[in-house]
Amino acid sequence: MHEEKNKNLLLHICCAPDGTVPVHDLKIQGWNVRGFFYGNNIHPESEYLKRLSAIKILAEKNDIDIITPKYNPDEWLNKIKISGLESEPEGGRRCEKCFNLQFEAVAQQAINLNFKYFCTTLTISPHKNVNLILSIGDEISQKYNLNWLGVIWRKNNGFLRSIKFSKEFNLYRQNYCGCVYSIRD
C-alpha cells in the first residue's frame, strides 16, 4: 500500500465501530496511525459523549493516540443552515457537505502535525456513498497537497469484521449516522 514503513497517517474516525478494521489493518501494514475524531456533526451532546467514550476504548485497545477537537456543534449546524441543506434527505447533499467539513478538519490537522497521509473510516459503512467519499478525499488531498488513501474498508467482509471487533471490545454501536437530521430520517 505504501513504499516506506512507518509513515505517519492521520485517520479520520467517524465512530469507534467503524474505526476497528481500519486501525487494525493500517497498523499491520506498517502505518503509524493517529486518529482524528471530528464529532461536531453528532447530536445531541449525550450521543457525542457516548461515541467519544467508545473512541477512547478503541484507542486504548489499539495503542493509538486520538485527537478530539473541542465539541462545537453550533459551528457544524450553522454551516449546514447557511448552505440551506436542513431539509435534504439522509445520503443527500447535506451528507456531502458534512463529509467535506470533516475532511477539511482532518487535512488541516494533518498539516499541523506534518503528516503527509490521511484516510477515513467512512467507507466501512454499507450505508455510505463510497464514490462520493473517495471523490471528496481526492479533492481535499489535492487542495492541501496531501496523500489520500482511498481505501474501501467494507470490502472483504470489512463491515462484518467491524461488528466482530466491536463486540470483542464492547464498543457502543449507534443506530443513526449522528446529526440531528439523521435522527429525523
Coordinates of C-alpha atoms in Angstrom, one line a residue:
M1 CA 0.0 0.0 0.0
H2 CA 3.0 2.3 0.6
E3 CA 6.6 2.3 -0.2
E4 CA 8.2 3.0 3.1
K5 CA 7.4 1.6 6.5
N6 CA 6.4 3.8 9.5
K7 CA 4.8 6.6 7.6
N8 CA 2.5 8.8 9.7
L9 CA -1.1 8.7 8.8
L10 CA -4.0 10.7 10.2
L11 CA -7.1 8.5 10.2
H12 CA -10.5 10.3 10.3
I13 CA -12.6 8.1 12.6
C14 CA -16.3 8.8 12.4
C15 CA -17.1 6.3 15.2
A16 CA -15.4 3.6 17.1
P17 CA -17.1 0.6 15.4
D18 CA -16.2 2.0 12.0
G19 CA -12.6 2.5 13.2
T20 CA -11.9 -1.0 14.3
V21 CA -10.9 -2.6 11.0
P22 CA -9.1 0.4 9.5
V23 CA -6.9 0.9 12.7
H24 CA -6.1 -2.8 12.9
D25 CA -5.3 -3.2 9.2
L26 CA -3.3 0.0 8.8
K27 CA -1.1 -0.9 11.8
I28 CA -0.5 -4.3 10.4
Q29 CA 0.5 -2.7 7.1
G30 CA 3.2 -0.7 9.0
W31 CA 1.5 2.7 9.3
N32 CA 2.0 4.9 12.3
V33 CA -1.7 5.6 12.8
R34 CA -3.1 8.6 14.7
G35 CA -6.8 9.0 15.0
F36 CA -8.9 12.1 14.5
F37 CA -12.5 12.3 15.8
Y38 CA -14.3 15.4 14.5
G39 CA -17.7 15.0 16.3
N40 CA -19.2 18.4 15.6
N41 CA -21.9 16.8 13.5
I42 CA -23.1 14.5 16.3
H43 CA -26.2 15.4 18.2
P44 CA -27.2 15.6 21.0
E45 CA -24.2 16.1 23.2
S46 CA -25.1 13.0 25.2
E47 CA -24.7 10.9 22.0
Y48 CA -21.4 12.7 21.3
L49 CA -20.1 11.7 24.7
K50 CA -21.1 8.0 24.2
R51 CA -19.2 7.9 20.9
L52 CA -16.2 9.7 22.4
S53 CA -16.1 7.2 25.2
A54 CA -16.1 4.4 22.6
I55 CA -13.4 6.1 20.6
K56 CA -11.2 6.2 23.8
I57 CA -11.7 2.4 24.2
L58 CA -10.7 1.9 20.6
A59 CA -7.6 4.0 21.1
E60 CA -6.6 2.1 24.2
K61 CA -7.2 -1.4 22.7
N62 CA -5.1 -0.5 19.7
D63 CA -2.5 1.7 21.4
I64 CA -3.0 4.8 19.3
D65 CA -3.5 8.5 20.0
I66 CA -6.7 10.2 19.2
I67 CA -7.1 13.9 18.5
T68 CA -10.5 15.2 19.6
P69 CA -11.1 18.8 18.8
K70 CA -13.4 20.8 21.2
Y71 CA -17.0 19.8 20.6
N72 CA -18.7 22.7 18.7
P73 CA -22.0 21.5 17.2
D74 CA -23.1 25.1 16.5
E75 CA -20.3 25.5 14.0
W76 CA -21.5 22.5 12.1
L77 CA -25.2 23.4 12.3
N78 CA -24.5 26.9 11.1
K79 CA -22.6 25.7 8.1
I80 CA -25.4 23.3 7.2
K81 CA -28.0 26.1 7.6
I82 CA -26.0 28.6 5.6
S83 CA -25.9 26.1 2.8
G84 CA -29.7 25.6 3.1
L85 CA -29.4 21.8 3.4
E86 CA -31.5 21.2 6.5
S87 CA -34.3 19.6 4.5
E88 CA -32.1 17.3 2.5
P89 CA -32.7 13.5 2.9
E90 CA -30.1 11.3 4.6
G91 CA -27.5 10.5 2.0
G92 CA -28.1 13.7 0.0
R93 CA -26.2 16.9 -0.4
R94 CA -26.2 17.6 3.4
C95 CA -24.1 14.4 3.8
E96 CA -21.7 15.6 1.1
K97 CA -21.3 18.9 2.9
C98 CA -20.7 17.1 6.2
F99 CA -18.0 14.9 4.6
N100 CA -16.3 18.0 3.2
L101 CA -16.4 19.7 6.6
Q102 CA -14.9 16.7 8.3
F103 CA -12.2 16.1 5.7
E104 CA -11.2 19.8 5.8
A105 CA -10.7 19.5 9.5
V106 CA -8.7 16.3 9.1
A107 CA -6.5 17.8 6.4
Q108 CA -5.8 20.9 8.4
Q109 CA -4.9 18.8 11.4
A110 CA -2.6 16.6 9.2
I111 CA -0.8 19.7 8.1
N112 CA -0.4 21.0 11.7
L113 CA 1.1 17.6 12.6
N114 CA 3.3 17.5 9.5
F115 CA 1.6 14.3 8.4
K116 CA 1.5 13.7 4.6
Y117 CA -1.2 11.0 4.6
F118 CA -4.8 10.8 5.6
C119 CA -7.6 8.3 5.3
T120 CA -11.2 7.8 6.6
T121 CA -13.2 5.1 8.2
L122 CA -16.4 6.2 6.5
T123 CA -16.0 3.6 3.7
I124 CA -16.7 0.7 6.0
S125 CA -20.4 1.5 6.3
P126 CA -22.7 -0.2 3.8
H127 CA -24.9 2.9 4.2
K128 CA -22.5 5.5 2.8
N129 CA -21.8 6.5 -0.8
V130 CA -18.2 5.3 -1.3
N131 CA -17.7 7.0 -4.6
L132 CA -18.7 10.3 -3.1
I133 CA -16.4 9.8 -0.1
L134 CA -13.4 8.8 -2.3
S135 CA -14.0 11.8 -4.6
I136 CA -14.1 14.3 -1.7
G137 CA -11.0 12.7 -0.2
D138 CA -9.2 13.1 -3.6
E139 CA -10.4 16.7 -3.8
I140 CA -9.3 17.7 -0.3
S141 CA -5.9 15.9 -0.7
Q142 CA -5.2 17.9 -3.8
K143 CA -6.3 21.2 -2.2
Y144 CA -3.9 20.6 0.8
N145 CA -1.1 18.8 -1.1
L146 CA -1.6 15.6 1.0
N147 CA -1.7 12.0 0.1
W148 CA -5.2 10.4 0.3
L149 CA -5.5 6.7 1.0
G150 CA -8.8 5.9 -0.6
V151 CA -9.4 2.5 0.9
I152 CA -12.9 0.9 0.7
W153 CA -12.9 -0.7 4.1
R154 CA -16.2 -2.6 3.7
K155 CA -14.6 -4.8 1.0
N156 CA -13.5 -8.3 2.1
N157 CA -16.1 -8.5 4.9
G158 CA -14.8 -5.3 6.5
F159 CA -18.2 -4.4 7.9
L160 CA -18.7 -7.9 9.4
R161 CA -15.2 -7.8 10.9
S162 CA -16.0 -4.4 12.4
I163 CA -19.1 -5.9 14.1
K164 CA -16.9 -8.7 15.5
F165 CA -14.3 -6.3 16.8
S166 CA -17.0 -4.1 18.3
K167 CA -18.4 -7.0 20.3
E168 CA -14.9 -8.1 21.3
F169 CA -14.1 -4.5 22.6
N170 CA -17.6 -4.0 23.9
L171 CA -18.0 -0.8 21.9
Y172 CA -21.1 1.3 21.8
R173 CA -22.8 1.0 18.4
Q174 CA -25.1 3.8 17.5
N175 CA -28.3 3.4 15.5
Y176 CA -28.1 6.6 13.4
C177 CA -25.3 8.4 11.5
G178 CA -25.0 11.2 14.0
C179 CA -26.5 14.5 13.1
V180 CA -29.8 15.9 14.3
Y181 CA -31.2 15.5 10.8
S182 CA -30.3 11.8 10.6
I183 CA -32.3 11.2 13.8
R184 CA -35.3 12.6 11.9
D185 CA -34.7 10.3 8.9

